CSV table of C-alpha atoms in Angstrom, one decimal:
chain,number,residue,atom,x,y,z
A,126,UNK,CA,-93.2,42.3,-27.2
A,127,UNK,CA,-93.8,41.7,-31.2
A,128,UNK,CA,-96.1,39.8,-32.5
A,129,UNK,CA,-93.9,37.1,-33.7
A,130,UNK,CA,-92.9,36.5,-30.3
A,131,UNK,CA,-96.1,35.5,-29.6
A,132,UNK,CA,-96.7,37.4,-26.5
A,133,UNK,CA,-93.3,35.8,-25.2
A,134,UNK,CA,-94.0,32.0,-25.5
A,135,UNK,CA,-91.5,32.0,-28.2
A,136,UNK,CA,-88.5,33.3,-25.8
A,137,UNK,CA,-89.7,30.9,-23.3
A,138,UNK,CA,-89.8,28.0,-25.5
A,139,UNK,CA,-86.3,28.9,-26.5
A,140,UNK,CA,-85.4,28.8,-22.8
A,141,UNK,CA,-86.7,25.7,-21.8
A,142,UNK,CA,-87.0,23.6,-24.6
A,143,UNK,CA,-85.4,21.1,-23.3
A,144,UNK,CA,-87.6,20.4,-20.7
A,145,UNK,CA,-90.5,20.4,-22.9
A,146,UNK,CA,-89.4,17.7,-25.4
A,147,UNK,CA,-88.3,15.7,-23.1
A,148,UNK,CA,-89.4,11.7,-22.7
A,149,UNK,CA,-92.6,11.3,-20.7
A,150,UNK,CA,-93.1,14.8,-19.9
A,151,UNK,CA,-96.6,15.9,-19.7
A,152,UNK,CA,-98.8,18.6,-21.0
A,153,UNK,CA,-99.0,20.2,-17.5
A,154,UNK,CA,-95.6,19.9,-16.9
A,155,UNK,CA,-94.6,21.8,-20.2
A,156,UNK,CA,-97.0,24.4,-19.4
A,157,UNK,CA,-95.3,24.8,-15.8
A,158,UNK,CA,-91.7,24.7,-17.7
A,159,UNK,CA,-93.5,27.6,-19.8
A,160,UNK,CA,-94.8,29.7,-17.4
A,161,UNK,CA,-91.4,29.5,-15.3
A,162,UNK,CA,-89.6,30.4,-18.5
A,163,UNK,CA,-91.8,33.6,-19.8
A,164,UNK,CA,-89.9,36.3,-20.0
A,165,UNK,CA,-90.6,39.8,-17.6
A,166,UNK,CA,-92.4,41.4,-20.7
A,167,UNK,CA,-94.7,38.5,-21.6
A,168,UNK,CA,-98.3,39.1,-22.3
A,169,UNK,CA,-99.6,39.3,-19.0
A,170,UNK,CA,-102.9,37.2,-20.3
A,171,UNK,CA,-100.2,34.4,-20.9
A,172,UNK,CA,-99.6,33.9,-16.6
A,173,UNK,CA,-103.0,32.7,-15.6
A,174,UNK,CA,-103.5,30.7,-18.7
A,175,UNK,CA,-100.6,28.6,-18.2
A,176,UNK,CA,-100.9,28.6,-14.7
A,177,UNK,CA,-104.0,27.1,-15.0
A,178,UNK,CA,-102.9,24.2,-17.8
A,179,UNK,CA,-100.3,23.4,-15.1
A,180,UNK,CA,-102.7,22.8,-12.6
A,181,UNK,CA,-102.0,18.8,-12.7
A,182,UNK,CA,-98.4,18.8,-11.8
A,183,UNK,CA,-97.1,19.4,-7.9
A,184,UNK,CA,-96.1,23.4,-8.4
A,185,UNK,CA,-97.3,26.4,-9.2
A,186,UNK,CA,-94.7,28.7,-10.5
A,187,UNK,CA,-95.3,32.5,-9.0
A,188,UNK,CA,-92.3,34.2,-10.1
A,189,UNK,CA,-89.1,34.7,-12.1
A,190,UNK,CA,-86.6,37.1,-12.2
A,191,UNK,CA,-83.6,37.4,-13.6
A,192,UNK,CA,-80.9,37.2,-11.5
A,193,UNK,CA,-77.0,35.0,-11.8
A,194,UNK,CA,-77.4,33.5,-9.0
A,195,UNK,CA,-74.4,30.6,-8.2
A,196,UNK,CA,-75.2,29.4,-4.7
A,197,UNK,CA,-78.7,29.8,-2.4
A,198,UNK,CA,-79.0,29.7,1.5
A,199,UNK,CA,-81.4,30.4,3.9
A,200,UNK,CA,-80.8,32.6,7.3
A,201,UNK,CA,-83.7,32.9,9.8
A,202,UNK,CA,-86.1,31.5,6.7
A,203,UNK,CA,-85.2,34.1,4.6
A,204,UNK,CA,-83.7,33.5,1.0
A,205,UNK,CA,-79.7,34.4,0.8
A,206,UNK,CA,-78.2,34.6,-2.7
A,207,UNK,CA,-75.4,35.1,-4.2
A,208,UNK,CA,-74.1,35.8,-7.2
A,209,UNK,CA,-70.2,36.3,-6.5
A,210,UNK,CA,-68.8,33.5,-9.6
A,211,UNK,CA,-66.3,32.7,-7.1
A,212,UNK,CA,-68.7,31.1,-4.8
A,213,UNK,CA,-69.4,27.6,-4.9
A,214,UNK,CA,-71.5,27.4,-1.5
A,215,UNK,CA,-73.3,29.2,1.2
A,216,UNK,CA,-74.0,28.2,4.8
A,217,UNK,CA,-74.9,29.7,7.8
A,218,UNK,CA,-74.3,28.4,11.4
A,219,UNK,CA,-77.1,28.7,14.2
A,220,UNK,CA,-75.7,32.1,15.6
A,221,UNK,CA,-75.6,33.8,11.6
A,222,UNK,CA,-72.0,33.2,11.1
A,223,UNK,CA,-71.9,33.6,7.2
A,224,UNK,CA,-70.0,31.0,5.8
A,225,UNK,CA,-68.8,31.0,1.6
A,226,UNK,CA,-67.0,28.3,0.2
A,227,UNK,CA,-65.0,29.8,-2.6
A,228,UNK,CA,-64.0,28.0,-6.4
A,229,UNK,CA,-60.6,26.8,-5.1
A,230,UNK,CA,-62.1,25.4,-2.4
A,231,UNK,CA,-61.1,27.8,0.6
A,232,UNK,CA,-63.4,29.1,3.4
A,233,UNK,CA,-64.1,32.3,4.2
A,234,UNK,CA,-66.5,33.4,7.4
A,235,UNK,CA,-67.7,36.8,9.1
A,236,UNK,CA,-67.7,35.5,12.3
A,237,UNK,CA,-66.6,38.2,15.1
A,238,UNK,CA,-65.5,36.4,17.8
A,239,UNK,CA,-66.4,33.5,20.3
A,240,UNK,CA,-67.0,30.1,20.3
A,241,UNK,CA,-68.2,30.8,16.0
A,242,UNK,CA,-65.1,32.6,15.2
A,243,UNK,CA,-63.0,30.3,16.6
A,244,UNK,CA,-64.5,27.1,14.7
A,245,UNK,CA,-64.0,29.0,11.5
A,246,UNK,CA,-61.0,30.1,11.4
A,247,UNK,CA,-59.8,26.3,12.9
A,248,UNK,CA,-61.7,25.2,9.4
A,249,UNK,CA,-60.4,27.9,7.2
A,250,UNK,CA,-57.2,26.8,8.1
A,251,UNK,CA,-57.6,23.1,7.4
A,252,UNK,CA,-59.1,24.1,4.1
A,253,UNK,CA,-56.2,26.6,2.9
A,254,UNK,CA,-53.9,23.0,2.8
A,255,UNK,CA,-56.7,20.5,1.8
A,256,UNK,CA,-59.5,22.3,-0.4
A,257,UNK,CA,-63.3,21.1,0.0
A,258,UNK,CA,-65.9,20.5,-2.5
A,259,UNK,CA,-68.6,21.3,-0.8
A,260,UNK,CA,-70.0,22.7,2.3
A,261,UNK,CA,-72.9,22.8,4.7
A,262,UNK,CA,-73.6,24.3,8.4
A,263,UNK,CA,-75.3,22.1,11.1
A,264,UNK,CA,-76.9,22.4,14.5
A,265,UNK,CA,-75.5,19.4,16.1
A,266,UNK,CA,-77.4,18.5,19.2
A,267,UNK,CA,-74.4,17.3,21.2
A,268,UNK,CA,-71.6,18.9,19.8
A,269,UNK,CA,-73.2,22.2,19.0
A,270,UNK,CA,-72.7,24.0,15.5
A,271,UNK,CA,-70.6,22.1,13.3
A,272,UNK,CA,-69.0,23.2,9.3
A,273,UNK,CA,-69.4,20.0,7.2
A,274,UNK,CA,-67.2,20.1,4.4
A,275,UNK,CA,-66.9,17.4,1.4
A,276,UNK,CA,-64.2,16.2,-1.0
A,277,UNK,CA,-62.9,15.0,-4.0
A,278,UNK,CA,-62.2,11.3,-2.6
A,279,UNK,CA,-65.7,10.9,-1.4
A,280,UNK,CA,-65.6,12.0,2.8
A,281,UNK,CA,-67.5,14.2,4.1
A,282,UNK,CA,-66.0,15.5,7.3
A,283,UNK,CA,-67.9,17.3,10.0
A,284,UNK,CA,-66.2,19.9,12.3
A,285,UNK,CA,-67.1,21.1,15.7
A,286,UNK,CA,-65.3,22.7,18.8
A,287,UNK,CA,-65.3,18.8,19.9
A,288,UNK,CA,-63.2,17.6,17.3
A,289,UNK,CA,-63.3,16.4,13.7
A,290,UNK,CA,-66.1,13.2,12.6
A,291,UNK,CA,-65.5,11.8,9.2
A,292,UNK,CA,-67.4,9.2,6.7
A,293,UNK,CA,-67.1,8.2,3.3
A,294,UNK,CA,-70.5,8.0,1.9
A,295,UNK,CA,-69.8,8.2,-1.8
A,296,UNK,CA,-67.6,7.1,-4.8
A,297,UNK,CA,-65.5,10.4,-6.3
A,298,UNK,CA,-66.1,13.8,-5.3
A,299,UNK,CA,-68.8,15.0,-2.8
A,300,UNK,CA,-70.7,17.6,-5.0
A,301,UNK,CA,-73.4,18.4,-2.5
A,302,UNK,CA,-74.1,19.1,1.0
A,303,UNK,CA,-77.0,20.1,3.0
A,304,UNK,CA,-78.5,20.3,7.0
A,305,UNK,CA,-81.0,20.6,8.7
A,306,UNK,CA,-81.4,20.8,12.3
A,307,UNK,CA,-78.7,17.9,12.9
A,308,UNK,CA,-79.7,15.8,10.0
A,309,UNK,CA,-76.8,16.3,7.2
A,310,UNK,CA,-77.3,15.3,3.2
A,311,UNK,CA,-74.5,14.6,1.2
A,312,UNK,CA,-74.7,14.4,-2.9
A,313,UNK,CA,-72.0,13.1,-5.1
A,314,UNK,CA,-70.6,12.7,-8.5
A,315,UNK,CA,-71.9,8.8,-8.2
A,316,UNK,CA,-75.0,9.7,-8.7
A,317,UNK,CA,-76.2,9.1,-5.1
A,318,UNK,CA,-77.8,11.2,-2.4
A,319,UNK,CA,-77.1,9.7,1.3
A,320,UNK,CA,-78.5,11.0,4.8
A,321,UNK,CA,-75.1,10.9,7.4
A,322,UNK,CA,-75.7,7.6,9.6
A,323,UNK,CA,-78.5,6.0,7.4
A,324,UNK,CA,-77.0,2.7,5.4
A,325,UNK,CA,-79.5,3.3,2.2
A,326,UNK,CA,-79.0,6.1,-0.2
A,327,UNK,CA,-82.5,8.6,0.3
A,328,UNK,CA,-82.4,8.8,-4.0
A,329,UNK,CA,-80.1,7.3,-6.6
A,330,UNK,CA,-80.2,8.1,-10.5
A,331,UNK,CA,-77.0,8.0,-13.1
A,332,UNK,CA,-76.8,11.2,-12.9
A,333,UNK,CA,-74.3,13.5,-10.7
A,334,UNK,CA,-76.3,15.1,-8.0
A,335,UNK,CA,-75.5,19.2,-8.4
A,336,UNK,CA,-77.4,20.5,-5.0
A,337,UNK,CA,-79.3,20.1,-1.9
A,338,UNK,CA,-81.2,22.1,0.2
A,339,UNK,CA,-82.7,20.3,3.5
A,340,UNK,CA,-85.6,22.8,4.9
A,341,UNK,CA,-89.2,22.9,6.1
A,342,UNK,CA,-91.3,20.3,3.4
A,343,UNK,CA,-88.4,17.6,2.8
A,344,UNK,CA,-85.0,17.6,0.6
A,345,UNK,CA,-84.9,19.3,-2.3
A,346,UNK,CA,-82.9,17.7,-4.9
A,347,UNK,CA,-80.8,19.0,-8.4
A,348,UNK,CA,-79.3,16.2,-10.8
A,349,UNK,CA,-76.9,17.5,-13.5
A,350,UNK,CA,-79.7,16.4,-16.1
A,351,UNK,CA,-81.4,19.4,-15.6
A,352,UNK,CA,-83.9,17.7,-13.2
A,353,UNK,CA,-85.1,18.9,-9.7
A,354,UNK,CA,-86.6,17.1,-6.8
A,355,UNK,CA,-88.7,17.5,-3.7
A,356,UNK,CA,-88.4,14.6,-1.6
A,357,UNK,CA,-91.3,15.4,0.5
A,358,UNK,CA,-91.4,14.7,4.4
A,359,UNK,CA,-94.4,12.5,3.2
A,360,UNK,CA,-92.7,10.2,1.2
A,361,UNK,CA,-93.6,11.7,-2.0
A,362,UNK,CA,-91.5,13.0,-5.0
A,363,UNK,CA,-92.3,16.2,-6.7
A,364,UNK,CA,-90.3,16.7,-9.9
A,365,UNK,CA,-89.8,20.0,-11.9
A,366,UNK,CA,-87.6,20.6,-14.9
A,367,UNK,CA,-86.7,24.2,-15.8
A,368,UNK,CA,-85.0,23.2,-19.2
A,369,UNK,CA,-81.8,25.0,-18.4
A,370,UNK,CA,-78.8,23.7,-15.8
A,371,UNK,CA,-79.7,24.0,-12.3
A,372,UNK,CA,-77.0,25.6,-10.4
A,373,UNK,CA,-78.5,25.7,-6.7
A,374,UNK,CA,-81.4,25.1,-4.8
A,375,UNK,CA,-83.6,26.3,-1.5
A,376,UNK,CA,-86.4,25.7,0.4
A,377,UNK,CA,-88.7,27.8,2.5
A,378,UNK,CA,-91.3,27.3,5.0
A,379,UNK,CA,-94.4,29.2,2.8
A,380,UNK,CA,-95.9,30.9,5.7
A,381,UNK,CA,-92.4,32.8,6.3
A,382,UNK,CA,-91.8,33.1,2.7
A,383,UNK,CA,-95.6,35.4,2.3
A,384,UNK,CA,-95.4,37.3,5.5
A,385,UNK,CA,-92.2,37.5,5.8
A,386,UNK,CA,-90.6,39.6,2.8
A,387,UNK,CA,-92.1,38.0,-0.1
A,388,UNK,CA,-89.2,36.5,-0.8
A,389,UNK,CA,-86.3,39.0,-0.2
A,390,UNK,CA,-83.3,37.6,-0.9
A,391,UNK,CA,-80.0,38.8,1.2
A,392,UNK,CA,-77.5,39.6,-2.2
A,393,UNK,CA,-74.1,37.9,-2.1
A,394,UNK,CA,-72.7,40.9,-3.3
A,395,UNK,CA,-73.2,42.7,0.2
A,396,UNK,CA,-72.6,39.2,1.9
A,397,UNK,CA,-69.4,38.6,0.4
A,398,UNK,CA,-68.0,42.8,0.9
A,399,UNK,CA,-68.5,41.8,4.5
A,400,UNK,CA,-66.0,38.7,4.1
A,401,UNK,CA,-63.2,40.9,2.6
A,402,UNK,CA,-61.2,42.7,4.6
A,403,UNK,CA,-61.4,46.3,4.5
A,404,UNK,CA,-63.4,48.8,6.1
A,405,UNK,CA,-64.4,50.4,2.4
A,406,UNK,CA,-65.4,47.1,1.4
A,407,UNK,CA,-67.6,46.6,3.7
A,408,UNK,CA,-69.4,49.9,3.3
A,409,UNK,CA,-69.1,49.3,-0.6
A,410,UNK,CA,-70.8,45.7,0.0
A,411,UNK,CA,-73.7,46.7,2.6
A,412,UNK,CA,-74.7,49.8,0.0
A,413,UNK,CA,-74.8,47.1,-2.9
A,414,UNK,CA,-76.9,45.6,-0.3
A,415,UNK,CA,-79.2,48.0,0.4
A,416,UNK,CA,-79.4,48.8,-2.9
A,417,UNK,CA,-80.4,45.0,-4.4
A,418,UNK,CA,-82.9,45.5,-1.5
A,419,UNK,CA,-84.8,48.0,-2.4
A,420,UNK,CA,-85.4,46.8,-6.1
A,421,UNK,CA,-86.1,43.2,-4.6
A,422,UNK,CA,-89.4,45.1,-2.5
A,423,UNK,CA,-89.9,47.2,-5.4
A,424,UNK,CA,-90.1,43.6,-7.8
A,425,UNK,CA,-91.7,41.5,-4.7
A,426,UNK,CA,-94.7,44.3,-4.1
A,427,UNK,CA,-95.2,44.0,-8.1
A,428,UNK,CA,-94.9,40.0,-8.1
A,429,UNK,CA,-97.2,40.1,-5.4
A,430,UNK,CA,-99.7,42.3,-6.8
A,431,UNK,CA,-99.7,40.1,-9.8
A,432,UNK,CA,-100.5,36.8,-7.4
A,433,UNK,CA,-103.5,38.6,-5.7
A,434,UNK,CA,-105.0,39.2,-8.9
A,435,UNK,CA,-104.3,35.6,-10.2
A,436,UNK,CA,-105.7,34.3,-6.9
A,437,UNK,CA,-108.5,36.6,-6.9
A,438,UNK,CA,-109.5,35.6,-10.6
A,439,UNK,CA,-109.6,31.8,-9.3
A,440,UNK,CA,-111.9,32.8,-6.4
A,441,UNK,CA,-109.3,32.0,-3.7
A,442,UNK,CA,-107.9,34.5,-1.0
A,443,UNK,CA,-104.2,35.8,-2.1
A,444,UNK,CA,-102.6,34.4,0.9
A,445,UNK,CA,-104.4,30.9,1.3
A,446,UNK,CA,-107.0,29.2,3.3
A,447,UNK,CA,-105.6,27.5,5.9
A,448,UNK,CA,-106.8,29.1,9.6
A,449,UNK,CA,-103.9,28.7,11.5
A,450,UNK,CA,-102.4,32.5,11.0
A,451,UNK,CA,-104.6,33.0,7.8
A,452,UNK,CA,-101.7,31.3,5.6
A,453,UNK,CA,-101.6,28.1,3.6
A,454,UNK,CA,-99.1,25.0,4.5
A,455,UNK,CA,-96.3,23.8,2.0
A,456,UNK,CA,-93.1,24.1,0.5
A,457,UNK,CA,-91.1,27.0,-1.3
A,458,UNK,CA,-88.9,26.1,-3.7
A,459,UNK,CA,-86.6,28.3,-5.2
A,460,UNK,CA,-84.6,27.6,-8.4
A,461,UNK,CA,-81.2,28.6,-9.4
A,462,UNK,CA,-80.6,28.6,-13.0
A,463,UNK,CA,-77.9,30.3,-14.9
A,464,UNK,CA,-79.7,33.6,-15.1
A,465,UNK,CA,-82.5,33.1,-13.4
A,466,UNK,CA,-84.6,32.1,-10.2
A,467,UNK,CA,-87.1,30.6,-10.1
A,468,UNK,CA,-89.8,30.3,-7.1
A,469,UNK,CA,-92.5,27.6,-6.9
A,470,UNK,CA,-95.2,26.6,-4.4
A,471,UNK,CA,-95.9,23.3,-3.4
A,472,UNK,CA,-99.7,22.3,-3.8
């Protein structure tokens, strides 16, 4: 890194610039844009600086790699990711059934067979004539898993082995969707972000919403100003502004997320081999796979080293302090910008 880099706070600057010149934003918050944005070779005296001049906004920013990642999903509490430019969404039903939602709108599944298989293909097919917009996977307690798909005229329909339930929440196209358990989230190009059955919007701005993720911590929310938002399951709403587009969004329980695989995500590249047809593809896709793996535990034990020390420097244990299993509580938040992810913990 030159010295006229400064230590890498120029290329981050450049990054997130926006963010930090925004109206109203706040020393901590540029120093948490900052330290999101420094580059892999930064100064390593630069991380715990800013870290610590961010310590009045609702993150703390523990990694960033570089990665062109277009859609994020979570299977078992683990981070999927994929960075196929085909692929507008990711979803996965209760059983693992994979599900990708592709730029023209068309489904494709790795379900086997059973009760799974048979739902997607019934879905595929309905999408091959009359493209979706967006999609989600849900755990309906009474009609079991369900494939909720959106439009460009505003439905949102929700599909299950019982039959087909539809709504019209929003205005123009449905850009967004997102479940959890059997609550389902719907985001649209009118700026609104509605819960299915609730008569009030959960947020509104004039912005189009860009994506959800419902998980463990609340809704997390991404407006095509560049802004992202934690509704938190205490009322409470945690911004954070990278500076570049947000293309996707995901949260984790932080327990799972530091003992599980610190943060391994499950490539699209491998994911989406699977969905071709073709034996050789799918051995082509699981080695990519195994492959992204290995240099994601290589990274994570790395990142992880680098959060003990920062931890250790601040007089606090690396994984926490809350008793119950040794770990603290909160939110992960993982953000998808157009070359990079970002991961924050909620404080």
């Amino acid at each position: 890194m030159s010295r006229g880099d400064h230590g890498g706070l120029r290329a981050a600057w450049l990054r997130c610039g926006q963010a930090l010149i925004r109206p109203g934003q706040t020393p901590a918050g540029r120093a948490l844009a900052l330290r999101a944005a420094l580059p892999d070779d930064a100064d390593p005296r630069l991380e715990p600086v800013l870290g610590r001049l961010s310590a009045g906004t609702p993150w703390e920013a523990v990694r960033t790699r570089r990665a062109h990642a277009g859609a994020l999903a979570t299977r078992g509490g683990r981070l999927a990711v994929s960075e196929d430019p085909r692929t507008k969404a990711l979803a996965y039903l209760p059983d693992g059934t994979g599900l990708r939602l592709d730029e023209r709108g068309r489904l494709h599944h790795t379900a086997g067979h059973g009760p799974a298989a048979r739902l997607a293909l019934a879905v595929a097919a309905t999408l091959a004539t009359h493209p979706a917009t967006a999609l989600a996977a849900a755990a309906d307690a009474t009609l079991g898993p369900t494939i909720v798909t959106g439009d460009r005229m505003g439905s949102v329909h929700a599909f299950s082995l019982g039959g087909v339930r539809q709504a019209a929440p929003h205005s123009g196209r449905v850009t967004a969707l997102t479940a959890y358990g059997s609550r389902v989230y719907s985001g649209g190009a009118d700026g609104t972000v509605r819960l299915r059955g609730a008569a009030a919007p959960v947020a509104r701005r004039p912005y189009p919403v860009v994506a959800l993720h419902a998980g463990p911590g609340g809704l997390a929310v991404a407006w095509a100003d560049g802004l992202v938002e934690l509704h938190g399951e205490d009322g409470g709403v945690h911004p954070f502004r990278p500076g570049p587009p947000v293309r996707a969004v995901a949260l984790q329980e932080r327990s799972v997320y530091e003992t599980g695989e610190d943060g391994k995500a499950e490539h699209g590249q491998g994911e989406h081999a699977e969905e071709r047809p073709g034996e050789g593809e799918r051995r082509q896709g699981e080695h990519a796979e195994e492959r992204h793996r290995e240099g994601e535990r290589r990274q994570g034990e790395r990142v992880k080293d680098r959060y003990g020390r920062h931890r250790h420097e601040k007089g606090e244990h690396a994984h926490g302090e809350q008793e119950s299993g040794g770990h603290r509580a909160g939110a992960v938040l993982t953000v998808a910008t157009p070359d990079t992810l970002v991961t924050l913990f909620s404080r």
